Structure formats: C-alpha cells, structure tokens
PDB file of C-alpha atoms in Angstrom:
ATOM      1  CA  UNK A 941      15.856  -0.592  -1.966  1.00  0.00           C
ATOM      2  CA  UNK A 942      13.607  -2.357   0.228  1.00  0.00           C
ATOM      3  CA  UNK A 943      10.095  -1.824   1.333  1.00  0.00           C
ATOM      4  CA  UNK A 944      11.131  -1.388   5.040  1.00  0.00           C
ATOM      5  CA  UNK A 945      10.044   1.801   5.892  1.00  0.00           C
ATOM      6  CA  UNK A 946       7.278   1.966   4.351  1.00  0.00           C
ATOM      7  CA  UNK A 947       6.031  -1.349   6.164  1.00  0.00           C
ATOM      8  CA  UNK A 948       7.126   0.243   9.541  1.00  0.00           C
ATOM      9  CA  UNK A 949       5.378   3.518   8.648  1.00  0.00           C
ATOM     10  CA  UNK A 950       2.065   1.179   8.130  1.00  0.00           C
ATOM     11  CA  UNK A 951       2.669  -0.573  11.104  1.00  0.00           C
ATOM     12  CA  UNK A 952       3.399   2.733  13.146  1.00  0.00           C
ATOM     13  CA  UNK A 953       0.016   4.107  11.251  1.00  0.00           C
ATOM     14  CA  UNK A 954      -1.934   1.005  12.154  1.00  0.00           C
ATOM     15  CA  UNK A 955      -1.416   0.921  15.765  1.00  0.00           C
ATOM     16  CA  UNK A 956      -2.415   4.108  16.115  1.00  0.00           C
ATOM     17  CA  UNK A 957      -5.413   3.329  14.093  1.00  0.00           C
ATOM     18  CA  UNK A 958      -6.311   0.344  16.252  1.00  0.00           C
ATOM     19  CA  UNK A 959      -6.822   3.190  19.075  1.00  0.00           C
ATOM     20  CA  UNK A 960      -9.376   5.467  17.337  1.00  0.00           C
ATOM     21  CA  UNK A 961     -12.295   4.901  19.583  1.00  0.00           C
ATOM     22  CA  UNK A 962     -16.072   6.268  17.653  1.00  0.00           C
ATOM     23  CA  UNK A 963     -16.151   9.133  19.872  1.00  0.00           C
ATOM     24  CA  UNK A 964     -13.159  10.528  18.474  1.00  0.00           C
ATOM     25  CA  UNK A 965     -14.273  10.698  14.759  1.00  0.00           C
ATOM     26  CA  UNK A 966     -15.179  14.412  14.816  1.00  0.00           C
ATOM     27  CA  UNK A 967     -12.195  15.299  17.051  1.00  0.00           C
ATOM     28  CA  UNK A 968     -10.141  18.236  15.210  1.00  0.00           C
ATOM     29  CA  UNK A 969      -6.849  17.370  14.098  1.00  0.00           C
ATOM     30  CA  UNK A 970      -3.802  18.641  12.914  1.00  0.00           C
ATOM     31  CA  UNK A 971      -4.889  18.851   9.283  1.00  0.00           C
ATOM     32  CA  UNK A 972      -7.186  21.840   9.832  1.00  0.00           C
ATOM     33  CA  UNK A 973      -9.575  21.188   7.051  1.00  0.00           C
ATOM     34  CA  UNK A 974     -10.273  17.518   8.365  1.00  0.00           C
ATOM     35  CA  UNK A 975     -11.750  16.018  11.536  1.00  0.00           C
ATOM     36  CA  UNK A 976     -10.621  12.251  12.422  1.00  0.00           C
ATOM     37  CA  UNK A 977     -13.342  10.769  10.439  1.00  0.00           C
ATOM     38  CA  UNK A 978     -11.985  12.297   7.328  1.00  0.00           C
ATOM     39  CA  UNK A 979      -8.151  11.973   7.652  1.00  0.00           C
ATOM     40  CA  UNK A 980      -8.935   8.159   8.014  1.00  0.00           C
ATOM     41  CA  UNK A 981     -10.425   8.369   4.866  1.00  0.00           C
ATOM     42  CA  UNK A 982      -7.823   9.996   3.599  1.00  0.00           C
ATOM     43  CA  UNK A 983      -5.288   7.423   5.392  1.00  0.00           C
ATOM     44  CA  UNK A 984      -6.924   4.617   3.455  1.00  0.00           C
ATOM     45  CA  UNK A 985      -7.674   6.075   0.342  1.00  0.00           C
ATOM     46  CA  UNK A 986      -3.945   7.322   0.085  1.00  0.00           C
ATOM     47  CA  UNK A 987      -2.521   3.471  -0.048  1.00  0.00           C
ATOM     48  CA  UNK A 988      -5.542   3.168  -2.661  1.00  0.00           C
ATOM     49  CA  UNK A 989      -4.684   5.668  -4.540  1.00  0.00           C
ATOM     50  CA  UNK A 990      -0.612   5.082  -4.291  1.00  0.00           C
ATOM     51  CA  UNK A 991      -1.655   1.185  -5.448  1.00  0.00           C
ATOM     52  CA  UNK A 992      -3.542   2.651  -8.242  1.00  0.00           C
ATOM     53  CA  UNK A 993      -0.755   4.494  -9.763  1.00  0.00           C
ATOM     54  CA  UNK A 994       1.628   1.577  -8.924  1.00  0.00           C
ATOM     55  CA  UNK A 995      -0.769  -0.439 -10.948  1.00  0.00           C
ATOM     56  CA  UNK A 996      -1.483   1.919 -13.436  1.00  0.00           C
ATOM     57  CA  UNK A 997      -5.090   2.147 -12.829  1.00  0.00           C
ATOM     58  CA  UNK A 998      -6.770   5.886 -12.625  1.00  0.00           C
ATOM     59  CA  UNK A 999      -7.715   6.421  -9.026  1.00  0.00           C
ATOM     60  CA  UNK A1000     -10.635   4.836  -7.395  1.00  0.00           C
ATOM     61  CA  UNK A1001     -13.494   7.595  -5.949  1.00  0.00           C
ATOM     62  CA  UNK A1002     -13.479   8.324  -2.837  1.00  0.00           C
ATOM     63  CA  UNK A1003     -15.148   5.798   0.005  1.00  0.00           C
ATOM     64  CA  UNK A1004     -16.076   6.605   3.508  1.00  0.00           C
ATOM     65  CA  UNK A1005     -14.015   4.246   4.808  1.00  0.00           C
ATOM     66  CA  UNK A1006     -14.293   5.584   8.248  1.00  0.00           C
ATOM     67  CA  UNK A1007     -17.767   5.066   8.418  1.00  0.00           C
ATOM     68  CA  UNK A1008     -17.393   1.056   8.118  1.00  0.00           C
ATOM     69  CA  UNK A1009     -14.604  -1.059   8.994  1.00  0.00           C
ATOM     70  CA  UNK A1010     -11.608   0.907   8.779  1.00  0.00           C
ATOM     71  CA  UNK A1011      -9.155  -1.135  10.004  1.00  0.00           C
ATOM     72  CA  UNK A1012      -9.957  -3.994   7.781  1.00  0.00           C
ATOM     73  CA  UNK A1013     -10.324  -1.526   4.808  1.00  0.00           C
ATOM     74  CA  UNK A1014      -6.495  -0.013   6.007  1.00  0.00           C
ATOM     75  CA  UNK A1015      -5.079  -3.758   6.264  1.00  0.00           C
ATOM     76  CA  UNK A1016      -6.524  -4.649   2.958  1.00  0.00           C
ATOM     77  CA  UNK A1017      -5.366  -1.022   0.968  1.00  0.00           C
ATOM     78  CA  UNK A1018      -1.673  -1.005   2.541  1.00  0.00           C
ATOM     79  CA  UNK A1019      -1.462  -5.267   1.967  1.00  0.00           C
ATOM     80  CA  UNK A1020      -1.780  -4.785  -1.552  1.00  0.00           C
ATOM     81  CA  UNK A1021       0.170  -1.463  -1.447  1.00  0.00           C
ATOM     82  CA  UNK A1022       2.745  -3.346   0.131  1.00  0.00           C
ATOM     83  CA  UNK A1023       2.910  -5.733  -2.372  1.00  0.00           C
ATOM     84  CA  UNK A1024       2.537  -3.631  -5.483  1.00  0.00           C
ATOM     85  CA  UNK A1025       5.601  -1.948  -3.880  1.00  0.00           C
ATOM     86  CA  UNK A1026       7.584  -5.289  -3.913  1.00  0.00           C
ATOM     87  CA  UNK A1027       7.347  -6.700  -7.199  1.00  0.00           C
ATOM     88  CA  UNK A1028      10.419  -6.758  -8.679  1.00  0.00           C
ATOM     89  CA  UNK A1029      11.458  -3.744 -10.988  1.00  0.00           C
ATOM     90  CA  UNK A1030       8.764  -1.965  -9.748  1.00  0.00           C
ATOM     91  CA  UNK A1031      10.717   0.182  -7.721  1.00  0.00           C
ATOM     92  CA  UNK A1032      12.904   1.733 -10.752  1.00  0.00           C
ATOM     93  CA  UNK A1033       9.937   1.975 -13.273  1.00  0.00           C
ATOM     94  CA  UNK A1034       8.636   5.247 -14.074  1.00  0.00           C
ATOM     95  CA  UNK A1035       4.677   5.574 -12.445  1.00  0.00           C
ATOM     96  CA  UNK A1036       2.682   8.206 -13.945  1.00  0.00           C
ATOM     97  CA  UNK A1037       0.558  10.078 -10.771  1.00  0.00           C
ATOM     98  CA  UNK A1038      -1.816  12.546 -10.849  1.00  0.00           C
ATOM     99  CA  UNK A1039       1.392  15.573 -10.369  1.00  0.00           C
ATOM    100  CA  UNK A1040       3.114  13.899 -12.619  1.00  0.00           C
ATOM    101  CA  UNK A1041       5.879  11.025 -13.334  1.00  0.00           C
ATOM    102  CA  UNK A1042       8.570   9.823 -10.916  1.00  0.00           C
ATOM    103  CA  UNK A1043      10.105   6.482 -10.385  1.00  0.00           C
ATOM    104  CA  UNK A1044       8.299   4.051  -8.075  1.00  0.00           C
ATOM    105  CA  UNK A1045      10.723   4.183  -5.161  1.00  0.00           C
ATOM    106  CA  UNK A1046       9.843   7.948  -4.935  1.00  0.00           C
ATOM    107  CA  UNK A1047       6.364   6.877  -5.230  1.00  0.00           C
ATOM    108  CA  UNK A1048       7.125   5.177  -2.337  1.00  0.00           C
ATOM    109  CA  UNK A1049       9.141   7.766  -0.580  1.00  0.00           C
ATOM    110  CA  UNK A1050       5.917   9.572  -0.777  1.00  0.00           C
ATOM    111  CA  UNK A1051       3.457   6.892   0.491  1.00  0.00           C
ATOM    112  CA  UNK A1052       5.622   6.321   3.451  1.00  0.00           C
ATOM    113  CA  UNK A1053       5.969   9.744   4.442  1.00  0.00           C
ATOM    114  CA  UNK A1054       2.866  10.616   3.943  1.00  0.00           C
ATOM    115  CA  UNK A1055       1.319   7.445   5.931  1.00  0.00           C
ATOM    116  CA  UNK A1056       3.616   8.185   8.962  1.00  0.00           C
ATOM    117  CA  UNK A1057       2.697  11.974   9.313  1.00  0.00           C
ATOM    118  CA  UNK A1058      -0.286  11.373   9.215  1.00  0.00           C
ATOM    119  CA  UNK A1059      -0.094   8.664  12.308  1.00  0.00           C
ATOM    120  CA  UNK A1060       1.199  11.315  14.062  1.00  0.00           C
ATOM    121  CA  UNK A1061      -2.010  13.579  13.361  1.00  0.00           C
ATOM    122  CA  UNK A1062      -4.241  10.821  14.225  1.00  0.00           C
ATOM    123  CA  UNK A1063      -2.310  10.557  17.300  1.00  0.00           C
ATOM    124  CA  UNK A1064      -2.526  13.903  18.340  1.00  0.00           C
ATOM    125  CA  UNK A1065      -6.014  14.087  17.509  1.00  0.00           C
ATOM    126  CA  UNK A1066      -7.145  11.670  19.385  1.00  0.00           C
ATOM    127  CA  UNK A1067      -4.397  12.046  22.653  1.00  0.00           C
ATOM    128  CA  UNK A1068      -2.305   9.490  21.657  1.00  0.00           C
ATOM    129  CA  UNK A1069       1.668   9.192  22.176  1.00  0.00           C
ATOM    130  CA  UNK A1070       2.959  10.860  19.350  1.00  0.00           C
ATOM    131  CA  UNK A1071       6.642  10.019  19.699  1.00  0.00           C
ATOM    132  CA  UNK A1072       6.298   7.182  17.343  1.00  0.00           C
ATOM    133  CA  UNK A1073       9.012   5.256  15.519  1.00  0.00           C
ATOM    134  CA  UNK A1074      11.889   7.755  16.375  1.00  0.00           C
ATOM    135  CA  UNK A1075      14.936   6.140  13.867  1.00  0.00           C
ATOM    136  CA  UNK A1076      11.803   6.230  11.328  1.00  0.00           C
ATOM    137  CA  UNK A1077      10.680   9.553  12.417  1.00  0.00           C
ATOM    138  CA  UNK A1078      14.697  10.785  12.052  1.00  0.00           C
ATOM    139  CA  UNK A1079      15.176   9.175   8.562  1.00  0.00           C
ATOM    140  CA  UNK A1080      11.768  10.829   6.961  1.00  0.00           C
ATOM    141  CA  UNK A1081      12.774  13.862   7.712  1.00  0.00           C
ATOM    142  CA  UNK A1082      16.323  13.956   6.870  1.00  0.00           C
ATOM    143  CA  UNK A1083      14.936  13.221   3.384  1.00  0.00           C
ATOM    144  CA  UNK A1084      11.996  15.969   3.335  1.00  0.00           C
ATOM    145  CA  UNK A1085      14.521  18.179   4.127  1.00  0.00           C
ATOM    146  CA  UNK A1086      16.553  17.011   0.830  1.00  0.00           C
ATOM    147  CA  UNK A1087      13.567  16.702  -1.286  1.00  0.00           C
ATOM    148  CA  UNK A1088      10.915  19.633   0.279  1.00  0.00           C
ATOM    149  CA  UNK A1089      11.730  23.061  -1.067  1.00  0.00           C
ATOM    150  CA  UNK A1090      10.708  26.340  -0.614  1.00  0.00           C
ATOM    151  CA  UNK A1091       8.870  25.821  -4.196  1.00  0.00           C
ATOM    152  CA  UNK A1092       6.862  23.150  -2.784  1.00  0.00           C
ATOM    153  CA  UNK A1093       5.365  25.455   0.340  1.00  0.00           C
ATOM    154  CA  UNK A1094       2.427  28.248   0.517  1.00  0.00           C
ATOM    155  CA  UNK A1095      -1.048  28.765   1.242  1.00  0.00           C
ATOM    156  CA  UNK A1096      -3.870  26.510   0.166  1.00  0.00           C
ATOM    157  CA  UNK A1097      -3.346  24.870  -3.143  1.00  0.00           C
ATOM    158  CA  UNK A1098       0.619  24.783  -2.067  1.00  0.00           C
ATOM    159  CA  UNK A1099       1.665  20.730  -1.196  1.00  0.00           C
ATOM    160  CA  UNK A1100       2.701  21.773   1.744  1.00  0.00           C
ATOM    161  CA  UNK A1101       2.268  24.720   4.167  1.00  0.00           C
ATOM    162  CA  UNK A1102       5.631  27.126   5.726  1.00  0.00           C
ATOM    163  CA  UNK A1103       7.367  24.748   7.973  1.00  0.00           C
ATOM    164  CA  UNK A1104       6.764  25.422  11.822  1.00  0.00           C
ATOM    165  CA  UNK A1105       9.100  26.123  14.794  1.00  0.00           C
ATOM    166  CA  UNK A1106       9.064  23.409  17.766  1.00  0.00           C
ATOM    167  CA  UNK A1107      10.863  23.411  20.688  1.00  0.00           C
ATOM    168  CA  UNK A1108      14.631  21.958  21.498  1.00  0.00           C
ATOM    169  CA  UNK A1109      14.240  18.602  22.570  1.00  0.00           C
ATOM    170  CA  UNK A1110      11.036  18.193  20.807  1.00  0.00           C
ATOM    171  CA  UNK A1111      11.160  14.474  19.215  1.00  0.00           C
ATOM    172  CA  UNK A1112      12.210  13.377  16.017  1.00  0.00           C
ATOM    173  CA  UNK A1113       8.476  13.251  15.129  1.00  0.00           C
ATOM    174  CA  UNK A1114       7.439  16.351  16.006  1.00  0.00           C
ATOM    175  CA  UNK A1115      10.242  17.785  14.196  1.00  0.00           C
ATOM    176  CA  UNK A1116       8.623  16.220  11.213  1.00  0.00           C
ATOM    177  CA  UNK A1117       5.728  17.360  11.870  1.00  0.00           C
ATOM    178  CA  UNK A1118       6.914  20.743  12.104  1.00  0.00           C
ATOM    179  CA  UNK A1119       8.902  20.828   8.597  1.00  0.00           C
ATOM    180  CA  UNK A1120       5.697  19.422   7.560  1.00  0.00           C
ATOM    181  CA  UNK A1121       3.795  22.182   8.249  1.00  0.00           C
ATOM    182  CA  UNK A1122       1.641  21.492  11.609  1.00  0.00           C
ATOM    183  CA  UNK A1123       1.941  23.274  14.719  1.00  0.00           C
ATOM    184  CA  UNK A1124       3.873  21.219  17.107  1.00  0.00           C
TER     185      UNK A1124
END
C-alpha cells in the first residue's frame, strides 16, 4: 500500500486552501459547529494529530493555526504526515489513537478521508468548486461504505451523523459528503 491517496487528498485539500481569502474565515460551513476559521484549525491540527499517533507522541494542544500562516502550517503538518506515513513497516504496525488501536494503513485510511471531506466543506464554505478529485472522491467512499456502520452514526457524541440523501447525478463528492453526514 502506497501513500497515494492520501497525498492526492492533501493536494486536493491544499488547493482549496490556497483559495480561502480572510473574509471568509467566519463563513458557516458544512460542519455546523465550526465556521472556516475553525475547520482550518481543525484541517491542520488533524495531520498533527494523525503524525502524533504515527509517531507515538500524545497529541499536541490545539493552535490557532488559522489565525497565522495556515498554509505554511498545512504544508509543514501534512509533509511530515506524509512522511511518517512512508516509512517502511509503518503501514502494518499497530498505532495506538485516542479511540483506540488499528494498524497504520487504517490510520491512514482515516487521515485521508478525513482531509478530503473536509476540502469539500471548505469548498462549499467558501463557494468553491466542490467536484474535486472525482476517481478519489469514488474510491473514499466505496470504502466508508465498507467500513461506516450504522454503529458508528447518531447525534452529537456519534463519529458521524445519519447519512444524507443527494440528488441523481450529484458527483462522486457530494455523494461522500452525503454518506458523511452533510447536507448536499
């Protein structure tokens, strides 16, 4: 297993990052507890805290990365994510997280999910195109849908909300969007 889609999932992420203007940072978004300021910090601190367990280190606090340079602070968190991913072995090893312990490439599975979603909230957020990286888009969900039950979904406190209708011929990404929860 490579690190592939993760890397296009950061890519996807970071190009819709690059077009965050500062008069978007208190748009709404998607993720109905968080404006755009805060789901950037969230963005960033979710490649710091998927390096930390990589790494084995407990989680950094949290940094208002949105209120500085957050696109050197996203190059610099997913960089080293990226790497941690790559070493060899580290895919297979067990990582302890904070919800418990899973092997790294489901660690991964995770981060790159989690990382392309939430491009599409930024992009929607902030009136972007949100029919990014369709093939990506198509392959993410294929495996929510394998590894996202019912047991995982509920109100607050639940990992993820009741999955959402969309339209036919709604994009691969909004259909991901939708399993995942957000009003497409």
């Amino acid at each position: 297993m490579s690190t592939e889609s993760f890397e296009q999932a950061v890519a996807t992420t970071r190009g819709v990052l690059a077009n965050v203007s500062a008069d978007q940072l208190h748009n709404s978004t998607p993720c109905e507890s968080w404006d755009v300021s805060e789901l950037i910090n969230h963005i960033v601190g979710g490649h710091v805290f998927f390096l930390a367990g990589m790494n084995g280190t407990p989680p950094a606090e949290p940094s208002d990365f949105a209120a500085g340079d957050y696109m050197a602070a996203y190059d610099e968190a997913t960089a080293a994510t990226i790497a941690a991913f790559g070493v060899e072995g580290a895919l297979g090893k067990m990582v302890k997280m904070p919800f418990g312990e899973m092997p790294g490439a489901a660690v991964m599975g995770l981060a790159t999910t989690d990382t392309f979603q939430h491009a599409w909230d930024l992009a929607k957020a902030t009136g972007q195109d949100s029919d990014l990286a369709p093939e990506l888009a198509s392959a993410l969900l294929s495996a929510s849908k394998q590894s996202i039950s019912d047991a995982f979904r509920g109100p607050e406190g639940a990992p993820f909300g009741n999955e959402q209708q969309c339209g036919d011929g709604a994009s691969n990404a909004d259909q991901l969007a939708a399993f995942l929860a957000r009003t497409v």
